[in-house]
PDB file of C-alpha atoms in Angstrom:
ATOM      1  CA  UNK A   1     -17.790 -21.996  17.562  1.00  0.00           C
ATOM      2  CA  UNK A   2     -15.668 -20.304  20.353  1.00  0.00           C
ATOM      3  CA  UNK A   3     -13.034 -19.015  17.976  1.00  0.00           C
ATOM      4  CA  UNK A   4     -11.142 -16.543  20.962  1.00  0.00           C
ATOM      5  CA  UNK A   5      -9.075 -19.358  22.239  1.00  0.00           C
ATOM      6  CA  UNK A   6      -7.748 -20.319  18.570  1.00  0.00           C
ATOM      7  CA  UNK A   7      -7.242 -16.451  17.723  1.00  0.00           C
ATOM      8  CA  UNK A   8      -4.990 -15.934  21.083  1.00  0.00           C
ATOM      9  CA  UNK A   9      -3.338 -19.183  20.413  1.00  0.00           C
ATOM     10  CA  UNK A  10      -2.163 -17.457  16.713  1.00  0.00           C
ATOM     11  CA  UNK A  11      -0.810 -14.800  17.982  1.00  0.00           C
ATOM     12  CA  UNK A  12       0.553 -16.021  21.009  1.00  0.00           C
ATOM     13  CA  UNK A  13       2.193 -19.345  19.613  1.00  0.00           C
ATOM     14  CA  UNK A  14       2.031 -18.761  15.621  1.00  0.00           C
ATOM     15  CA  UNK A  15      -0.718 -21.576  14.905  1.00  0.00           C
ATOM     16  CA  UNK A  16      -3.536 -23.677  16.077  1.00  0.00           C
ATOM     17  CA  UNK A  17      -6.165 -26.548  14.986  1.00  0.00           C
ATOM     18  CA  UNK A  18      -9.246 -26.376  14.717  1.00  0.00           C
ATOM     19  CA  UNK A  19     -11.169 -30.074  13.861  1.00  0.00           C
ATOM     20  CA  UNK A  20     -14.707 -30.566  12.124  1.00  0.00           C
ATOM     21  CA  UNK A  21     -14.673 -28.025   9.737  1.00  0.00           C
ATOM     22  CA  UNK A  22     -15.817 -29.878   6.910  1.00  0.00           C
ATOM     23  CA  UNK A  23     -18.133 -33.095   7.422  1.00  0.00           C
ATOM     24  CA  UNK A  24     -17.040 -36.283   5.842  1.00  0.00           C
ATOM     25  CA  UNK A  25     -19.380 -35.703   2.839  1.00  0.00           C
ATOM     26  CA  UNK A  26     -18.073 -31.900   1.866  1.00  0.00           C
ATOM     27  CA  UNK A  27     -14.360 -33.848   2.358  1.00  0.00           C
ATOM     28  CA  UNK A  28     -15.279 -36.600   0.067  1.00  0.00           C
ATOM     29  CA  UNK A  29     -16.905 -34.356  -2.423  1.00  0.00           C
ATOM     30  CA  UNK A  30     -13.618 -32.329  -2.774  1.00  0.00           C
ATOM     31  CA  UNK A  31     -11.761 -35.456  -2.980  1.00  0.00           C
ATOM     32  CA  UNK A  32     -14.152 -36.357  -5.756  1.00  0.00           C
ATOM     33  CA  UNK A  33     -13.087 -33.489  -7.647  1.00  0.00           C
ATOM     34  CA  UNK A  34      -9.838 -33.684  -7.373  1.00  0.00           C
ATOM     35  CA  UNK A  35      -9.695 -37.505  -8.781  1.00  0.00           C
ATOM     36  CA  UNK A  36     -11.117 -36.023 -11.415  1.00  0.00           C
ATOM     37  CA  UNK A  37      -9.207 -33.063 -13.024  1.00  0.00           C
ATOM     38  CA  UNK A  38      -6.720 -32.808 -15.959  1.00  0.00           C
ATOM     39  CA  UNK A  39      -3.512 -33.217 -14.545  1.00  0.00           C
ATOM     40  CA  UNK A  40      -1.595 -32.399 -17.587  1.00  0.00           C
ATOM     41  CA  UNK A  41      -1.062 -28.799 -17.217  1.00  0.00           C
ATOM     42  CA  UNK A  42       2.111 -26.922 -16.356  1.00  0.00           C
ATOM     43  CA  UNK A  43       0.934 -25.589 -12.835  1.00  0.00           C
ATOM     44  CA  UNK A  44       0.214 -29.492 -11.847  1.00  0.00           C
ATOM     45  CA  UNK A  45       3.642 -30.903  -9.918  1.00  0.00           C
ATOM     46  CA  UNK A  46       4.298 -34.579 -10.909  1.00  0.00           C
ATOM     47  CA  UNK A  47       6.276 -37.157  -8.810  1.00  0.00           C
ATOM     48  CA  UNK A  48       6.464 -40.534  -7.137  1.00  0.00           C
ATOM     49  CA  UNK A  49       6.984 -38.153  -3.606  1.00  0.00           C
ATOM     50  CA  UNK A  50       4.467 -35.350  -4.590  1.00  0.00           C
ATOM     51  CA  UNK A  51       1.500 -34.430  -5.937  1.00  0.00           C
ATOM     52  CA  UNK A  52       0.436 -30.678  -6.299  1.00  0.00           C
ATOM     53  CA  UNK A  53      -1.239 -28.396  -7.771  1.00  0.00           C
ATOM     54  CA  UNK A  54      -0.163 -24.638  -7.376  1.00  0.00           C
ATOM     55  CA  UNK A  55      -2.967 -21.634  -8.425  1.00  0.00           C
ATOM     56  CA  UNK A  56      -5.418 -23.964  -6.995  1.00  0.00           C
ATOM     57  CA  UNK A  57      -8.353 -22.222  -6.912  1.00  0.00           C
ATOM     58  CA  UNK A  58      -7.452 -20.742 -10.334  1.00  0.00           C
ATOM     59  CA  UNK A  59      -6.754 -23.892 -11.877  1.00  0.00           C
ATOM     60  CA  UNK A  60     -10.209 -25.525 -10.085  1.00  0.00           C
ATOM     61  CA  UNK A  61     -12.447 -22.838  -9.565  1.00  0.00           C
ATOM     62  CA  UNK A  62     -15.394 -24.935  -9.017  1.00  0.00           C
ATOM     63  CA  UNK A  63     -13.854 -26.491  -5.916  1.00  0.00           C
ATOM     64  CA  UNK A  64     -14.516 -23.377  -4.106  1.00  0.00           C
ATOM     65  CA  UNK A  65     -18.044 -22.954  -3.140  1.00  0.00           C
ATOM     66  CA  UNK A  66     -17.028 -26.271  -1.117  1.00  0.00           C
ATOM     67  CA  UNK A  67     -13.652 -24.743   0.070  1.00  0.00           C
ATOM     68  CA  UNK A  68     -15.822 -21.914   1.694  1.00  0.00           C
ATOM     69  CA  UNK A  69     -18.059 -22.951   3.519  1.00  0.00           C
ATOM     70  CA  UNK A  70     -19.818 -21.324   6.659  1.00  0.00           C
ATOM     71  CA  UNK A  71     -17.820 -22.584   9.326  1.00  0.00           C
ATOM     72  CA  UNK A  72     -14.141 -21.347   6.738  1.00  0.00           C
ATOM     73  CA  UNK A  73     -16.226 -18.201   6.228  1.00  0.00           C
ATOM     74  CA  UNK A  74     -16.873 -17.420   9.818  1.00  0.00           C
ATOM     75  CA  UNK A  75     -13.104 -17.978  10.875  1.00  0.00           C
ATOM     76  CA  UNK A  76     -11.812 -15.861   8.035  1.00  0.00           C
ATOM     77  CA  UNK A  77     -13.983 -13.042   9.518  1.00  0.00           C
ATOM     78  CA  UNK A  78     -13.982 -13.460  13.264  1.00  0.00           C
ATOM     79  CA  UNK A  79     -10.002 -14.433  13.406  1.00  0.00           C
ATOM     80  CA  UNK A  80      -8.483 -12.721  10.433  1.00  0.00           C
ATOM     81  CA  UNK A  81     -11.038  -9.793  10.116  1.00  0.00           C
ATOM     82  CA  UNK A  82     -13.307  -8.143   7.543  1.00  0.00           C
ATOM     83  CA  UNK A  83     -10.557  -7.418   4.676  1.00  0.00           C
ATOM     84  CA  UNK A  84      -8.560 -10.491   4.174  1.00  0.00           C
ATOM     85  CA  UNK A  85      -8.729 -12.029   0.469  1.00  0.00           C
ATOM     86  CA  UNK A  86      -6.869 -15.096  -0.750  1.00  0.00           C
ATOM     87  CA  UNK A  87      -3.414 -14.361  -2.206  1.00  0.00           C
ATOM     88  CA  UNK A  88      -2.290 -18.099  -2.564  1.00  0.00           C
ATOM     89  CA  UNK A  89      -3.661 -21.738  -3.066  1.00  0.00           C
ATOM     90  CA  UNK A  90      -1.919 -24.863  -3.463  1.00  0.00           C
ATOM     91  CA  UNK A  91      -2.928 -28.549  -3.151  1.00  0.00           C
ATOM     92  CA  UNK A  92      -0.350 -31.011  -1.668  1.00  0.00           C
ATOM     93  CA  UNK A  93      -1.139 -34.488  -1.915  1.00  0.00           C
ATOM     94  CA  UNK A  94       1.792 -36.845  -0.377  1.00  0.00           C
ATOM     95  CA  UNK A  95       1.069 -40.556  -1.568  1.00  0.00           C
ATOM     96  CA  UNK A  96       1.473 -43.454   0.924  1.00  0.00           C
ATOM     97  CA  UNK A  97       4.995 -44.208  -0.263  1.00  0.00           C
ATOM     98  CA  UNK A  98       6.675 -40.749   0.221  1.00  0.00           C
ATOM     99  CA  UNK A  99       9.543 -40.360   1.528  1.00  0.00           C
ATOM    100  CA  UNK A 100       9.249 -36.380   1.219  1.00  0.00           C
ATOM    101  CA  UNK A 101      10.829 -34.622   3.871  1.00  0.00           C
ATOM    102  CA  UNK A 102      10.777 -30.946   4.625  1.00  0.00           C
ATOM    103  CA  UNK A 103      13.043 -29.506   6.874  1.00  0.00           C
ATOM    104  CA  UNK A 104      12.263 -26.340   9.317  1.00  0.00           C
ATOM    105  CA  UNK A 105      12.020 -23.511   7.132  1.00  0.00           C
ATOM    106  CA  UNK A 106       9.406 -20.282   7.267  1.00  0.00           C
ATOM    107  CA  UNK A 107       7.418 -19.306   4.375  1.00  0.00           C
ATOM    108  CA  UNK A 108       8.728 -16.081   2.909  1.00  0.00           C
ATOM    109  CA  UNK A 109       7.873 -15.525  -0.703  1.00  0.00           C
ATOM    110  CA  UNK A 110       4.952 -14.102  -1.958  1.00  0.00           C
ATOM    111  CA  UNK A 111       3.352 -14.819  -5.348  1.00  0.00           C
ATOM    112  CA  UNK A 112       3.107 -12.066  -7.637  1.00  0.00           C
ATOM    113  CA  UNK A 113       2.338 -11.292 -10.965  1.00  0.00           C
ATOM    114  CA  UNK A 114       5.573 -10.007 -12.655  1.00  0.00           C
ATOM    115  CA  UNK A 115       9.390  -9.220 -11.655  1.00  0.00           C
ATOM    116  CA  UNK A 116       9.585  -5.653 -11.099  1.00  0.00           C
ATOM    117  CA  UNK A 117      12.778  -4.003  -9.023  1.00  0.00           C
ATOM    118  CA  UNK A 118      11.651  -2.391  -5.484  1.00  0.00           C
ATOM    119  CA  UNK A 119      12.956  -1.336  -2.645  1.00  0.00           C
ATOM    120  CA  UNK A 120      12.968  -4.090   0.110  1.00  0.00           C
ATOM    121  CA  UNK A 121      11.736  -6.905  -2.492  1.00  0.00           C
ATOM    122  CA  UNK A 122      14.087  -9.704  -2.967  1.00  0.00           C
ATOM    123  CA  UNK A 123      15.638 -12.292  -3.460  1.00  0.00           C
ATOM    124  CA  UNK A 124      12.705 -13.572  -7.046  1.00  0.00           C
ATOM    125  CA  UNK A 125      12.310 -16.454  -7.741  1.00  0.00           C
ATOM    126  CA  UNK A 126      10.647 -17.680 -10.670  1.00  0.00           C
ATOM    127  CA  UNK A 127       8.573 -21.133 -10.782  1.00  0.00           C
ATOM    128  CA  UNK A 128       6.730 -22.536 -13.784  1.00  0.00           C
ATOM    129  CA  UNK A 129       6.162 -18.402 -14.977  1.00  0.00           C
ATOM    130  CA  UNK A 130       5.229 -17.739 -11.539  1.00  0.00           C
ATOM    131  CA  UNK A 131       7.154 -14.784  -9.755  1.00  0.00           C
ATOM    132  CA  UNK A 132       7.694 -15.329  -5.940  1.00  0.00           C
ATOM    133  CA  UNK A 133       9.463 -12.410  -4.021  1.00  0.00           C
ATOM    134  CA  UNK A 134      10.624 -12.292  -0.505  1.00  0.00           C
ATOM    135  CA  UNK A 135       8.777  -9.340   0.569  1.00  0.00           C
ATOM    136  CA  UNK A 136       9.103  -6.486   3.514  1.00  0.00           C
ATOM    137  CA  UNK A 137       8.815  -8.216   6.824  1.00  0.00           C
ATOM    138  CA  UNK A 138       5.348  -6.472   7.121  1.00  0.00           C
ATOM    139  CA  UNK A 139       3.421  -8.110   4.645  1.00  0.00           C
ATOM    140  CA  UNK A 140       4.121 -11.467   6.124  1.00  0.00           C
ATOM    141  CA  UNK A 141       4.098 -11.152   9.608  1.00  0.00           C
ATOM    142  CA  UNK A 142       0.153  -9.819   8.591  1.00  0.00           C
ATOM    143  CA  UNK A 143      -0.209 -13.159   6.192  1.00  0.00           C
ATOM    144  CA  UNK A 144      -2.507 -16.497   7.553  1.00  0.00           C
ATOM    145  CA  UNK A 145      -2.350 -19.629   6.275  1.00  0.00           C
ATOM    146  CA  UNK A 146      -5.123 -22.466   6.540  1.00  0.00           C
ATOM    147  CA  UNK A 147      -4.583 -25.850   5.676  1.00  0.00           C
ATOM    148  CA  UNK A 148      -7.298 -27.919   5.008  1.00  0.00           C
ATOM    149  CA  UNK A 149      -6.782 -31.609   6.165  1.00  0.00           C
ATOM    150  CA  UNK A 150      -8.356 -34.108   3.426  1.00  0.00           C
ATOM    151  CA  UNK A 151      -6.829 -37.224   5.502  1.00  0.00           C
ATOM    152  CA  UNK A 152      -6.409 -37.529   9.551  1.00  0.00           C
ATOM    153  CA  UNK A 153      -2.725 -36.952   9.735  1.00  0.00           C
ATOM    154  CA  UNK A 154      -0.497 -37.172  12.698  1.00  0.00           C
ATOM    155  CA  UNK A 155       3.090 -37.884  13.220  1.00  0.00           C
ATOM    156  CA  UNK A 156       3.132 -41.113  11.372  1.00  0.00           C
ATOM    157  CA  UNK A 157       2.548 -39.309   8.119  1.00  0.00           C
ATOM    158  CA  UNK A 158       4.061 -36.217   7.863  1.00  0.00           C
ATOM    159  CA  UNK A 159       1.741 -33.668  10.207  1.00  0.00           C
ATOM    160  CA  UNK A 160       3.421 -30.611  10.306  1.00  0.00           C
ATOM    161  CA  UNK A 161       6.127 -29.824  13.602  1.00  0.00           C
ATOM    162  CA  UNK A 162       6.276 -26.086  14.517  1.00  0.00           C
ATOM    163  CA  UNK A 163       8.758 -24.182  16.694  1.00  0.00           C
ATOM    164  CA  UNK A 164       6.209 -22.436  18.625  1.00  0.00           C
ATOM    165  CA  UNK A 165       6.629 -18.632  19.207  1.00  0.00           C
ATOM    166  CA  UNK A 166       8.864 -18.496  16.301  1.00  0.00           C
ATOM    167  CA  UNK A 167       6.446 -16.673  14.130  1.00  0.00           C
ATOM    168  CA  UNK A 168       7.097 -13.463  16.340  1.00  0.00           C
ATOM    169  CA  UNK A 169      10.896 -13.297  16.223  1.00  0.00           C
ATOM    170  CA  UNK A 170      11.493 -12.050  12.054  1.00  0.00           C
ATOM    171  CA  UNK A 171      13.368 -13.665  10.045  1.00  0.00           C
ATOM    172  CA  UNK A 172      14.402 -16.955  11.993  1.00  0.00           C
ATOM    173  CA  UNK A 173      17.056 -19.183   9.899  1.00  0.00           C
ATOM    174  CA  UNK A 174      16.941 -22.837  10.524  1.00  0.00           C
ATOM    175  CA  UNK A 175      20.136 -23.422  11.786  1.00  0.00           C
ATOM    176  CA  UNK A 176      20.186 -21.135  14.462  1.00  0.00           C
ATOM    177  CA  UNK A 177      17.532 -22.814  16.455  1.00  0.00           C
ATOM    178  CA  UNK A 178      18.396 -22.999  20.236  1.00  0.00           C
ATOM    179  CA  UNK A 179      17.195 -26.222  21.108  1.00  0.00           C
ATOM    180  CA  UNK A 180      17.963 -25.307  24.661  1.00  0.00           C
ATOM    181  CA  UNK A 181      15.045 -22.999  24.627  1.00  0.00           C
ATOM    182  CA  UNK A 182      12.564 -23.389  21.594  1.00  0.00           C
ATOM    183  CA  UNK A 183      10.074 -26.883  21.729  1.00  0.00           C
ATOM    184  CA  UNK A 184       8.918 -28.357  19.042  1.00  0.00           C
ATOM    185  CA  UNK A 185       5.093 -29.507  18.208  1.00  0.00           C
ATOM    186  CA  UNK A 186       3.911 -31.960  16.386  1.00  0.00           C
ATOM    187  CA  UNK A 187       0.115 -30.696  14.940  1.00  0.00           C
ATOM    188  CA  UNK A 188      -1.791 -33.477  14.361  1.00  0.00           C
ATOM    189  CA  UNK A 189      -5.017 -32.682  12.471  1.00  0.00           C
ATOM    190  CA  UNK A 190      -8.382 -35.149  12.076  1.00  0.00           C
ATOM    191  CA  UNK A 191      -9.803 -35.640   8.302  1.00  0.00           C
ATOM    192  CA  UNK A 192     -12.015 -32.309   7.782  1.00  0.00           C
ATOM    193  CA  UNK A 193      -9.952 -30.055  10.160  1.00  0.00           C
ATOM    194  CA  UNK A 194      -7.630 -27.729   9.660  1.00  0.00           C
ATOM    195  CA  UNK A 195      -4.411 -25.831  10.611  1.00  0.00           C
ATOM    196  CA  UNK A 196      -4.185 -21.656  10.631  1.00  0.00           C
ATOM    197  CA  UNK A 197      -0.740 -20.872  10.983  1.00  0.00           C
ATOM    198  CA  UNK A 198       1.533 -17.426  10.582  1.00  0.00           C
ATOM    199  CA  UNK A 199       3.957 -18.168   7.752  1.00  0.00           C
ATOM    200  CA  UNK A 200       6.873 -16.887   9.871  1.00  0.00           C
ATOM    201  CA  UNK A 201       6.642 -19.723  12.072  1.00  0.00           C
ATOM    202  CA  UNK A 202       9.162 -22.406  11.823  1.00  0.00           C
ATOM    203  CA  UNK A 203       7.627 -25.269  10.453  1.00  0.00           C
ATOM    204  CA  UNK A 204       8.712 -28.663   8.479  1.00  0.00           C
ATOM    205  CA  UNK A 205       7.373 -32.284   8.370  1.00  0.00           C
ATOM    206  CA  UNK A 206       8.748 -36.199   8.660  1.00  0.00           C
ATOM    207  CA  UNK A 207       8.555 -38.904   6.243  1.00  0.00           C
ATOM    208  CA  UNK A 208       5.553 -41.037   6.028  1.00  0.00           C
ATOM    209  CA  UNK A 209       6.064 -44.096   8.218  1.00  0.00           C
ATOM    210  CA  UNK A 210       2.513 -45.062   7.929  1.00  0.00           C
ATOM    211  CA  UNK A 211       1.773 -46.071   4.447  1.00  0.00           C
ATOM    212  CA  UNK A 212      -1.098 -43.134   4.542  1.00  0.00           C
ATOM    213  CA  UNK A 213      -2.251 -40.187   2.288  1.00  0.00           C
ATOM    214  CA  UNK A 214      -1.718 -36.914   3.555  1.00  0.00           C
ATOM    215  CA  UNK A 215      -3.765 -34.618   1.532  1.00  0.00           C
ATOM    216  CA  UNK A 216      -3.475 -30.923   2.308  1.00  0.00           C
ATOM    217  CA  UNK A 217      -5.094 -27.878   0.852  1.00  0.00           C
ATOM    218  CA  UNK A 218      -3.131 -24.742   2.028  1.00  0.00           C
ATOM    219  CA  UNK A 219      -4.408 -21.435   1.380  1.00  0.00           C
ATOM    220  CA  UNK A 220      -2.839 -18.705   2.382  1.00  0.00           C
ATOM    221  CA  UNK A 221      -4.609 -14.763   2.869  1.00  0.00           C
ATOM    222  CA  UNK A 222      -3.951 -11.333   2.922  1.00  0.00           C
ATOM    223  CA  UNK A 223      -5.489  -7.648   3.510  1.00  0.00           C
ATOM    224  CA  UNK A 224      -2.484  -5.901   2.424  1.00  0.00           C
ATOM    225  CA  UNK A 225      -1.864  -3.862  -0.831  1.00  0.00           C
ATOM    226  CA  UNK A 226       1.154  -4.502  -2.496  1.00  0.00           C
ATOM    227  CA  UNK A 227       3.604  -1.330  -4.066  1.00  0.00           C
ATOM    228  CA  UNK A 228       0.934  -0.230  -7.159  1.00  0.00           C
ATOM    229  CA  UNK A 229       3.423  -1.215  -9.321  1.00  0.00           C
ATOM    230  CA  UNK A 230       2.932  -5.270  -8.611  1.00  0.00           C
ATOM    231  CA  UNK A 231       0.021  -7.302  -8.097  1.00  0.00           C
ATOM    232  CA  UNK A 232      -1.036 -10.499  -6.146  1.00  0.00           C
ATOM    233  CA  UNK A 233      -0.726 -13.271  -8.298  1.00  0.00           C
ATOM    234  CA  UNK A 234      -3.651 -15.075  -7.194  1.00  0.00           C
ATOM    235  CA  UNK A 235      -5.933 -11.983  -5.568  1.00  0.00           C
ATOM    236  CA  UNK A 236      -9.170 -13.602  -4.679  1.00  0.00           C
ATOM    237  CA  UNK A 237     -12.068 -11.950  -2.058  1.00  0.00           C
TER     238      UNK A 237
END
């Protein structure tokens, strides 16, 4: 696997996609899992629109011997490099009948494990007792995210549409997007591929016009320490 190409592309336009990942059989055994598991708890999101699960790997830890497997482990390593850990997991699932739509936004909260004042934290917000903070511009420029693809997914049904480039410009807000000179990009992913994108870049999706799933598993990692005083909420190596 020639990973250079997808690393330059990161850093150059904020994302790329990388197909065959997982085989159709490590795909269908995750999705086995997952049509399996006690939705009841207070981390699981319920709704005719959504599906998701939030402390993923917490909530499933079973699932992730198949999450990481050789090919995940090598592009953690050879893209990221040799100290990122997991600081986020959350399963999407977006039924055949969504109309969910998300509009351009970046991602820039953090999950932590309490609501603590600091210098150059803020705004909290709290979500089903989890803390999220907007933290120094720092810690998520330095932030991946891959999403896992458990369905092909394309414009049709809700693939993701970047502003490329926008992931190196700070804080970006939505409605001052120059059209004139940004592009937009629709990322359409195959069944078993995934997505690595910078959480700074702008990013939102469509409506499903298909009548297909779109199944995502979006993880997102780290190698920074946060203030000793606060801790990642979901710190996994």
């Amino acid at each position: 696997m020639n990973l250079q190409n997808h690393k330059d592309s990161i850093t150059e336009n904020g994302f790329t996609v990388i197909n065959n990942i997982f085989s159709d059989e490590e795909i269908n055994k995750i999705i086995h899992i997952l049509e399996n598991i006690d939705t009841s708890k207070e981390t699981f999101r319920k709704s005719e629109d959504l599906f998701a699960i939030r402390q993923f790997l917490k909530e499933i830890p079973h699932i992730k011997d198949l999450i990481f497997n050789n090919h995940i482990k090598t592009i953690i390593k050879e893209i990221f490099g040799d100290n990122y850990f997991v600081v986020k997991s959350i399963y999407f699932d977006k039924p055949e009948k969504s109309n969910w739509y998300v509009a351009y936004h970046q991602d820039l909260t953090i999950s932590v494990n309490k609501k603590i004042e600091l210098p150059n934290f803020g705004p909290w917000t709290t979500k089903q007792n989890q803390f999220a903070v907007q933290p120094p511009l720092h810690i998520l420029e330095n932030i991946f995210t891959i999403r896992i693809h458990l369905d092909d997914t394309d414009e049709n049904n809700g693939a993701l549409k970047v502003v490329p480039t926008s992931h190196s410009k700070g804080i970006y807000r939505p409605e001052n997007i120059d059209w004139n000179v940004e592009t937009e990009k629709i990322c359409n992913v195959d069944k078993g591929g995934i997505m690595i994108m910078k959480p700074l870049i702008l990013h939102g999706s469509n409506r499903t016009t298909n009548g297909k799933k779109r199944r995502v598993i979006h993880i997102e990692f780290s190698d920074k320490e946060l203030p000793e005083e606060l801790n990642w909420s979901e710190k996994m190596n």
